[in-house]
Every structure is written in C-alpha cells, then in structure tokens.
C-alpha cells in the first residue's frame, strides 16, 4: 500500500509571514504588524490617555521584518512557479482579512485586495495547484482589537460573516479547501494574536496582554465557535462543492505522560484536551465539552451564550480537520504552554534529536503517527497535515550552494510515520510542508529560522537582496512528489 493516489502534496505559508506590503493598496495594520514574534508578550501598542484607547506605537529600535517579509505580494508569480517546479499539487496560504476589509468593520470590501487574491488563486490553478486558503492566520485587523476588544466582542461575528461571505462569493468554484482559524487553540498563551483579544478597559495600561481576563478569553472562545459554525453554513450555501476545515496546532496532542503515575497519565490527557480538543470538540463534534464548563465554574467565568447559537454550532461542524505538527512534549506534574511549536515539558529521554540552537524543538517523527490516530479515532474526519517542517539557520556555501540533508531527514522520517498512520486506517488528505520558501518566523519574528526548499536572501537586520535560491532539498521533495512517495519505500532506487 502506497500513499493515496489523490494525495495532496505541497507546501504552506501565511500572508503575514510572506507578503509584506503591509500598508499597500488599502490594507491597514493587523495584529502581527505590531509584533516582532508572536511568542513575544509586548505588542507595539500604547494606551492613549486622551482617547482612552489602545493605538499602534511602533518601536524605532525594532525591525518588523513582516512589514516587507519576502515581498511575496509583488513576487508571488515567480515564487508560485518555483513551487510548481517541485510538482506541488496544493499550495496553502491565507487571505489577510485587512486586505479585504482594511479595518474589519467596513460595509464595503476593498476591491484591490479582492483582485490581488483572485489573481493569486488563478495563478495557483493555472500552475496545477489546488489552493488551500486559510481565512485567518494571525491576521485580524488591529482596529477590531483596539476599537472593539477583538473576539471577546460578539460584534466580530457579524464582521466575520461579512468577510467570509465576500470571499466565498468572489472565489466560488476556485477554492475547494477553506481553513477557518489557524491554530486558534493557542488562545490560552497567545490571546492577542491567536484569538485576537484585547482588553479595552485594561487593569494595567502598560501590559496589554497581561490585562486580558479569563472571562474575555472564554467569551472569545464561544464567539469564535459561533463564527466557525457560520463559516461552514455560509460556505455550504454559497459554494456547496467547497469544504471547510478547522486548523488546530496538534503538536500538543503528542503530550506523553512522563511515567505511569496515574496523575501524570490523566494530566497528559487533560493537557491534550485543554490545548487542542477544547476547540476540536466544538468544531468537529458541535459541543462545548463538560471539561471546559468545569474550568468556567472554577474560574468563575460565565460566557454569554444563546440556545440558537449552540444549535448552530451543533449543526454546522467542519468537514475535515487540518493540523500542524512539529514536536512532542512530556507531562510530569505540569507542562508549560510553549510557543508556536507546541507545549514544553520535561526532556524526553527516548528522543535523540532536536532542531538547532536556539530553538531546540524536539524531533519526534513517531509522534505524528500517534496524533493522527488519536485525532482520527476521536473525530472520524479526514485529516489534512497543513504544517510540518524544520527551521534551520542556513546560508549559501562558498560555491553558492545550500545543502540541507537535515531538512530532508526530518521530512522523510515524518512521511514514514504518516504512511504508517495511513496503514492504520487513518484518512490523510495530504501533506503540506511548512514554509517551502524561507519566510519570517511566526514565533520569533526572524528570518534566520529558515524552513524553505528555496532560500531567500533576507536577514534579521532587514538587509538582503530578496534573491531566491534553490536548496538541495528542493530536488528530493520534487522526487518524492513525482513518485507519489514511492521513492521513500526503496531508498536505493
Ligand atoms: C505554526 C504557525 O505554529 O508554526 C506558523 O501556524 C509558524 O505561522 C509555524 O510559522 C512555525 O513556527 P515558527 O515560530 O518557527 O515560525
């Protein structure tokens, strides 16, 4: 048995990490435009005592690499050709909400933004790649946070409905796979970016993130569940052939009990629930689970809900589950919430490798088989791996070449265990490598952490020519796709 014949091989990026052009053609700032790395706790916003509102306050000493990123906005045609050169069957990117509705609350969309994505989607199709489009990948317009408090305000549901209706109508028949909220389950430790929340009446005016309350987070959780359900419903009405999936970071599903102490076994299970399933159960099963309600009781939180919307959530669940997987963690007493890669626990003595300094993400290819089985057994939905990859600090050698065998080892080892999961009976729709061209890192906001099969000459200090250069891994990934993974089964061939 091989990989399924219609397996979607390809790669994935996000608008805020590759496009740049942060204020071009009508776009207004989004949440990541005021961050240098989303794991950072200090967004560049300040409290204005006169208006009594938060406002953008960029720090002249910081380099906001995402503002120009890799200039995909102007170079996407040549970049997509490079992706097609590897034989990609699918390419994932996001629509930056703020290109369509610059502040998020307008009633009329911005035609320049709609046209930009239309051309990009058409280019993907012409090049033979299925567009996989994320509706929100850490790109909520900043105005919706400073003015409304973000997703803890129910008004965002209406703004969101307008946005998704607009893009579904415009790209009808062109996009078959839509993803709703990228890694929204990072809400607990990255509330400002992952679930776009801001307290408009902060306790501490110097600490915008620390001022976000548990009540606000859980209200945002509920509102996002409602918005997710609306997305499924609206898409079915406008373009019944398209499918809507959720997108959750699922490295945290590979949280292993450090030993067989029953407290650690249950603790690890609860960590999976409270870092992943809490959203998954709402999106895939249409329920607000009892273990979430227990937390609400214990934290004295009472999100406002209504029966009609709970019914909407129940009736409009997603059609597939898409996920990122980078690493695993262990649970002994506790885990810390970590960064973009997943949770952080005590070092696992059974794992031998990790990504290079300073990131040191543990490498655990067997973990992907584990999480695919766990998620499939829980939701019985097709699973789409839309992020997996390794960030390395690389530069061309004296001959101008970039040799990156570690990257292909990482990919091939993961593909091996994905294949095992397929043999286990798990329906896997495809594999999209994260960052097939070097882009700005989400977690740390730097260029130095490179994931690409294609190198981009841009550096942490903002310098560089933006020239693209193919790395050696490019050819191996191409071969894997060309043979539908067959070349992995007999490496001597
Ligand atoms: C995922 C995000 O969490 O991890 C991506 O969806 C991100 O946006 C990726 O880039 C890798 O994380 P990082 O911090 O290495 O860029």
Short mmCIF file of N, CA and C in Angstrom, two decimals, residues 43-144:
data_model
loop_
_atom_site.label_atom_id
_atom_site.label_comp_id
_atom_site.label_asym_id
_atom_site.label_seq_id
_atom_site.Cartn_x
_atom_site.Cartn_y
_atom_site.Cartn_z
N UNK A 43 3.30 43.58 22.46
CA UNK A 43 2.93 44.17 21.17
C UNK A 43 3.25 45.67 21.18
N UNK A 44 3.54 46.20 19.98
CA UNK A 44 3.86 47.63 19.90
C UNK A 44 2.57 48.44 19.83
N UNK A 45 1.90 48.51 20.98
CA UNK A 45 0.72 49.37 21.09
C UNK A 45 0.84 50.13 22.41
N UNK A 46 0.22 51.30 22.47
CA UNK A 46 0.26 52.02 23.76
C UNK A 46 -1.11 52.62 24.05
N UNK A 47 -1.32 52.88 25.34
CA UNK A 47 -2.60 53.43 25.78
C UNK A 47 -2.57 54.94 25.57
N UNK A 48 -3.57 55.46 24.88
CA UNK A 48 -3.65 56.90 24.67
C UNK A 48 -4.61 57.48 25.72
N UNK A 49 -4.07 58.31 26.62
CA UNK A 49 -4.88 58.84 27.74
C UNK A 49 -5.97 59.79 27.26
N UNK A 50 -5.76 60.39 26.09
CA UNK A 50 -6.78 61.33 25.60
C UNK A 50 -7.98 60.63 24.99
N UNK A 51 -7.67 59.64 24.16
CA UNK A 51 -8.79 58.94 23.51
C UNK A 51 -9.29 57.79 24.36
N UNK A 52 -8.50 57.41 25.38
CA UNK A 52 -8.81 56.24 26.20
C UNK A 52 -8.90 54.97 25.37
N UNK A 53 -7.93 54.86 24.49
CA UNK A 53 -7.90 53.68 23.63
C UNK A 53 -6.46 53.23 23.42
N UNK A 54 -6.31 51.98 23.05
CA UNK A 54 -5.01 51.49 22.60
C UNK A 54 -4.76 52.01 21.20
N UNK A 55 -3.48 52.24 20.88
CA UNK A 55 -3.16 52.59 19.50
C UNK A 55 -1.78 52.03 19.13
N UNK A 56 -1.56 51.89 17.83
CA UNK A 56 -0.29 51.35 17.36
C UNK A 56 0.84 52.29 17.76
N UNK A 57 1.96 51.76 18.24
CA UNK A 57 3.13 52.57 18.60
C UNK A 57 4.37 51.76 18.26
N UNK A 58 4.79 51.85 17.00
CA UNK A 58 5.94 51.05 16.58
C UNK A 58 7.20 51.53 17.28
N UNK A 59 8.07 50.60 17.60
CA UNK A 59 9.31 50.92 18.30
C UNK A 59 10.42 51.11 17.26
N UNK A 60 11.02 52.33 17.19
CA UNK A 60 12.04 52.57 16.16
C UNK A 60 13.25 51.66 16.29
N UNK A 61 13.44 51.05 17.46
CA UNK A 61 14.60 50.16 17.63
C UNK A 61 14.34 48.72 17.20
N UNK A 62 13.11 48.43 16.85
CA UNK A 62 12.81 47.05 16.45
C UNK A 62 12.74 46.93 14.94
N UNK A 63 13.08 45.76 14.42
CA UNK A 63 12.95 45.51 12.98
C UNK A 63 11.71 44.64 12.78
N UNK A 64 10.70 45.23 12.16
CA UNK A 64 9.45 44.50 11.90
C UNK A 64 9.58 43.83 10.53
N UNK A 65 10.22 42.69 10.51
CA UNK A 65 10.52 42.05 9.22
C UNK A 65 9.26 41.74 8.42
N UNK A 66 8.18 41.48 9.12
CA UNK A 66 6.96 41.09 8.40
C UNK A 66 6.40 42.24 7.55
N UNK A 67 6.81 43.47 7.83
CA UNK A 67 6.26 44.58 7.04
C UNK A 67 6.64 44.48 5.56
N UNK A 68 7.85 43.96 5.31
CA UNK A 68 8.21 43.70 3.89
C UNK A 68 8.26 42.21 3.63
N UNK A 69 8.50 41.46 4.69
CA UNK A 69 8.62 39.99 4.62
C UNK A 69 9.49 39.56 3.45
N UNK A 70 8.99 38.66 2.59
CA UNK A 70 9.83 38.28 1.42
C UNK A 70 9.21 38.86 0.15
N UNK A 71 8.37 39.87 0.34
CA UNK A 71 7.78 40.59 -0.79
C UNK A 71 6.99 39.67 -1.73
N UNK A 72 6.37 38.67 -1.12
CA UNK A 72 5.52 37.74 -1.91
C UNK A 72 4.40 38.51 -2.61
N UNK A 73 4.01 39.62 -1.99
CA UNK A 73 2.92 40.43 -2.57
C UNK A 73 3.23 40.81 -4.02
N UNK A 74 4.51 41.12 -4.27
CA UNK A 74 4.87 41.51 -5.64
C UNK A 74 5.53 40.38 -6.43
N UNK A 75 5.96 39.33 -5.71
CA UNK A 75 6.73 38.29 -6.40
C UNK A 75 6.03 36.95 -6.42
N UNK A 76 4.73 36.92 -6.06
CA UNK A 76 4.11 35.60 -5.90
C UNK A 76 4.11 34.78 -7.18
N UNK A 77 4.09 35.45 -8.34
CA UNK A 77 4.04 34.67 -9.59
C UNK A 77 5.32 33.85 -9.75
N UNK A 78 6.46 34.50 -9.56
CA UNK A 78 7.73 33.75 -9.70
C UNK A 78 7.86 32.71 -8.58
N UNK A 79 7.40 33.05 -7.37
CA UNK A 79 7.51 32.09 -6.25
C UNK A 79 6.60 30.88 -6.47
N UNK A 80 5.41 31.13 -6.95
CA UNK A 80 4.50 30.00 -7.19
C UNK A 80 5.03 29.10 -8.30
N UNK A 81 5.72 29.70 -9.26
CA UNK A 81 6.35 28.88 -10.32
C UNK A 81 7.41 27.96 -9.71
N UNK A 82 8.15 28.49 -8.76
CA UNK A 82 9.16 27.64 -8.09
C UNK A 82 8.48 26.48 -7.35
N UNK A 83 7.33 26.76 -6.76
CA UNK A 83 6.60 25.70 -6.05
C UNK A 83 6.08 24.67 -7.06
N UNK A 84 5.55 25.17 -8.15
CA UNK A 84 5.04 24.26 -9.19
C UNK A 84 6.18 23.42 -9.76
N UNK A 85 7.39 23.98 -9.73
CA UNK A 85 8.57 23.25 -10.21
C UNK A 85 8.83 21.99 -9.39
N UNK A 86 8.37 21.97 -8.16
CA UNK A 86 8.52 20.75 -7.34
C UNK A 86 7.34 19.81 -7.57
N UNK A 87 6.40 20.24 -8.39
CA UNK A 87 5.25 19.39 -8.68
C UNK A 87 4.13 19.49 -7.65
N UNK A 88 4.11 20.59 -6.88
CA UNK A 88 3.07 20.74 -5.84
C UNK A 88 1.68 20.49 -6.41
N UNK A 89 0.91 19.72 -5.67
CA UNK A 89 -0.50 19.50 -6.03
C UNK A 89 -1.38 20.53 -5.33
N UNK A 90 -0.84 21.09 -4.24
CA UNK A 90 -1.62 22.06 -3.47
C UNK A 90 -0.70 23.08 -2.84
N UNK A 91 -1.22 24.28 -2.69
CA UNK A 91 -0.46 25.33 -2.02
C UNK A 91 -1.39 26.04 -1.05
N UNK A 92 -0.91 26.17 0.18
CA UNK A 92 -1.74 26.82 1.20
C UNK A 92 -1.18 28.20 1.51
N UNK A 93 -2.07 29.19 1.47
CA UNK A 93 -1.71 30.48 2.02
C UNK A 93 -2.96 31.06 2.68
N UNK A 94 -2.83 32.24 3.26
CA UNK A 94 -4.02 32.82 3.89
C UNK A 94 -4.40 34.10 3.17
N UNK A 95 -5.64 34.48 3.37
CA UNK A 95 -6.09 35.81 2.95
C UNK A 95 -5.92 36.70 4.18
N UNK A 96 -5.24 37.83 4.01
CA UNK A 96 -5.17 38.77 5.13
C UNK A 96 -6.50 39.53 5.13
N UNK A 97 -7.26 39.29 6.17
CA UNK A 97 -8.59 39.90 6.33
C UNK A 97 -8.54 41.40 6.01
N UNK A 98 -7.45 42.06 6.49
CA UNK A 98 -7.31 43.50 6.34
C UNK A 98 -7.03 43.97 4.90
N UNK A 99 -6.79 43.04 3.98
CA UNK A 99 -6.73 43.49 2.58
C UNK A 99 -8.14 43.58 2.00
N UNK A 100 -9.05 42.81 2.58
CA UNK A 100 -10.42 42.77 2.05
C UNK A 100 -11.29 43.82 2.78
N UNK A 101 -11.21 43.80 4.11
CA UNK A 101 -11.88 44.83 4.92
C UNK A 101 -10.77 45.44 5.79
N UNK A 102 -10.18 46.55 5.35
CA UNK A 102 -8.96 47.07 5.99
C UNK A 102 -9.05 47.23 7.51
N UNK A 103 -10.17 47.77 8.00
CA UNK A 103 -10.31 47.88 9.46
C UNK A 103 -11.17 46.76 10.02
N UNK A 104 -11.76 46.01 9.17
CA UNK A 104 -12.57 44.87 9.62
C UNK A 104 -14.04 45.18 9.76
N UNK A 105 -14.38 46.48 9.98
CA UNK A 105 -15.78 46.80 10.25
C UNK A 105 -16.45 47.59 9.13
N UNK A 106 -15.80 47.70 7.96
CA UNK A 106 -16.44 48.42 6.85
C UNK A 106 -17.62 47.60 6.30
N UNK A 107 -18.47 48.28 5.58
CA UNK A 107 -19.57 47.53 4.97
C UNK A 107 -19.23 47.11 3.53
N UNK A 108 -18.30 47.85 2.91
CA UNK A 108 -17.92 47.51 1.52
C UNK A 108 -16.48 47.00 1.47
N UNK A 109 -16.24 45.93 0.72
CA UNK A 109 -14.87 45.41 0.64
C UNK A 109 -13.95 46.26 -0.22
N UNK A 110 -12.68 46.04 -0.05
CA UNK A 110 -11.65 46.75 -0.80
C UNK A 110 -11.35 45.95 -2.08
N UNK A 111 -11.74 46.50 -3.21
CA UNK A 111 -11.60 45.77 -4.48
C UNK A 111 -10.14 45.41 -4.77
N UNK A 112 -9.20 46.28 -4.40
CA UNK A 112 -7.80 45.97 -4.70
C UNK A 112 -7.37 44.67 -4.01
N UNK A 113 -7.83 44.48 -2.79
CA UNK A 113 -7.48 43.26 -2.05
C UNK A 113 -8.13 42.03 -2.67
N UNK A 114 -9.40 42.19 -3.03
CA UNK A 114 -10.11 41.05 -3.65
C UNK A 114 -9.43 40.63 -4.95
N UNK A 115 -9.03 41.63 -5.72
CA UNK A 115 -8.41 41.37 -7.01
C UNK A 115 -7.04 40.70 -6.82
N UNK A 116 -6.31 41.18 -5.82
CA UNK A 116 -4.98 40.60 -5.56
C UNK A 116 -5.10 39.09 -5.32
N UNK A 117 -6.02 38.70 -4.42
CA UNK A 117 -6.13 37.26 -4.13
C UNK A 117 -6.75 36.49 -5.31
N UNK A 118 -7.59 37.17 -6.06
CA UNK A 118 -8.17 36.49 -7.22
C UNK A 118 -7.05 36.11 -8.20
N UNK A 119 -6.16 37.07 -8.47
CA UNK A 119 -5.04 36.80 -9.38
C UNK A 119 -4.15 35.69 -8.81
N UNK A 120 -3.94 35.74 -7.50
CA UNK A 120 -3.06 34.73 -6.91
C UNK A 120 -3.70 33.34 -7.00
N UNK A 121 -4.96 33.26 -6.70
CA UNK A 121 -5.66 31.97 -6.77
C UNK A 121 -5.68 31.46 -8.21
N UNK A 122 -5.93 32.36 -9.16
CA UNK A 122 -5.92 31.96 -10.57
C UNK A 122 -4.54 31.45 -10.98
N UNK A 123 -3.51 32.10 -10.48
CA UNK A 123 -2.14 31.66 -10.82
C UNK A 123 -1.90 30.24 -10.29
N UNK A 124 -2.33 29.99 -9.05
CA UNK A 124 -2.14 28.63 -8.50
C UNK A 124 -2.84 27.60 -9.38
N UNK A 125 -4.06 27.93 -9.76
CA UNK A 125 -4.84 26.97 -10.56
C UNK A 125 -4.16 26.75 -11.92
N UNK A 126 -3.74 27.85 -12.54
CA UNK A 126 -3.04 27.71 -13.84
C UNK A 126 -1.80 26.82 -13.71
N UNK A 127 -1.15 26.90 -12.56
CA UNK A 127 0.09 26.12 -12.37
C UNK A 127 -0.21 24.70 -11.87
N UNK A 128 -1.48 24.36 -11.78
CA UNK A 128 -1.86 22.99 -11.41
C UNK A 128 -1.89 22.73 -9.91
N UNK A 129 -1.98 23.81 -9.12
CA UNK A 129 -2.00 23.62 -7.66
C UNK A 129 -3.39 23.95 -7.10
N UNK A 130 -3.87 23.07 -6.25
CA UNK A 130 -5.14 23.30 -5.58
C UNK A 130 -4.93 24.38 -4.52
N UNK A 131 -5.66 25.50 -4.56
CA UNK A 131 -5.48 26.50 -3.48
C UNK A 131 -6.12 26.01 -2.18
N UNK A 132 -5.38 26.08 -1.12
CA UNK A 132 -5.91 25.75 0.22
C UNK A 132 -5.81 27.07 0.98
N UNK A 133 -6.95 27.64 1.32
CA UNK A 133 -6.93 29.03 1.82
C UNK A 133 -7.37 29.13 3.28
N UNK A 134 -6.49 29.70 4.08
CA UNK A 134 -6.81 29.97 5.49
C UNK A 134 -7.49 31.33 5.57
N UNK A 135 -8.60 31.38 6.25
CA UNK A 135 -9.34 32.65 6.35
C UNK A 135 -8.75 33.58 7.39
N UNK A 136 -8.09 33.01 8.38
CA UNK A 136 -7.49 33.86 9.41
C UNK A 136 -6.25 33.18 9.97
N UNK A 137 -5.10 33.71 9.58
CA UNK A 137 -3.84 33.14 10.07
C UNK A 137 -3.10 34.25 10.83
N UNK A 138 -3.54 34.52 12.04
CA UNK A 138 -2.92 35.57 12.86
C UNK A 138 -3.00 36.93 12.17
N UNK A 139 -4.12 37.20 11.48
CA UNK A 139 -4.17 38.44 10.69
C UNK A 139 -5.42 39.29 10.96
N UNK A 140 -5.95 39.21 12.16
CA UNK A 140 -7.13 40.02 12.46
C UNK A 140 -6.75 41.51 12.39
N UNK A 141 -7.58 42.33 11.71
CA UNK A 141 -7.26 43.77 11.66
C UNK A 141 -7.12 44.35 13.07
N UNK A 142 -6.06 45.11 13.30
CA UNK A 142 -5.78 45.66 14.62
C UNK A 142 -6.94 46.52 15.15
N UNK A 143 -7.57 47.22 14.24
CA UNK A 143 -8.68 48.10 14.60
C UNK A 143 -9.79 47.32 15.35
N UNK A 144 -9.99 46.08 14.96
CA UNK A 144 -11.05 45.30 15.64
C UNK A 144 -10.69 45.02 17.09
#
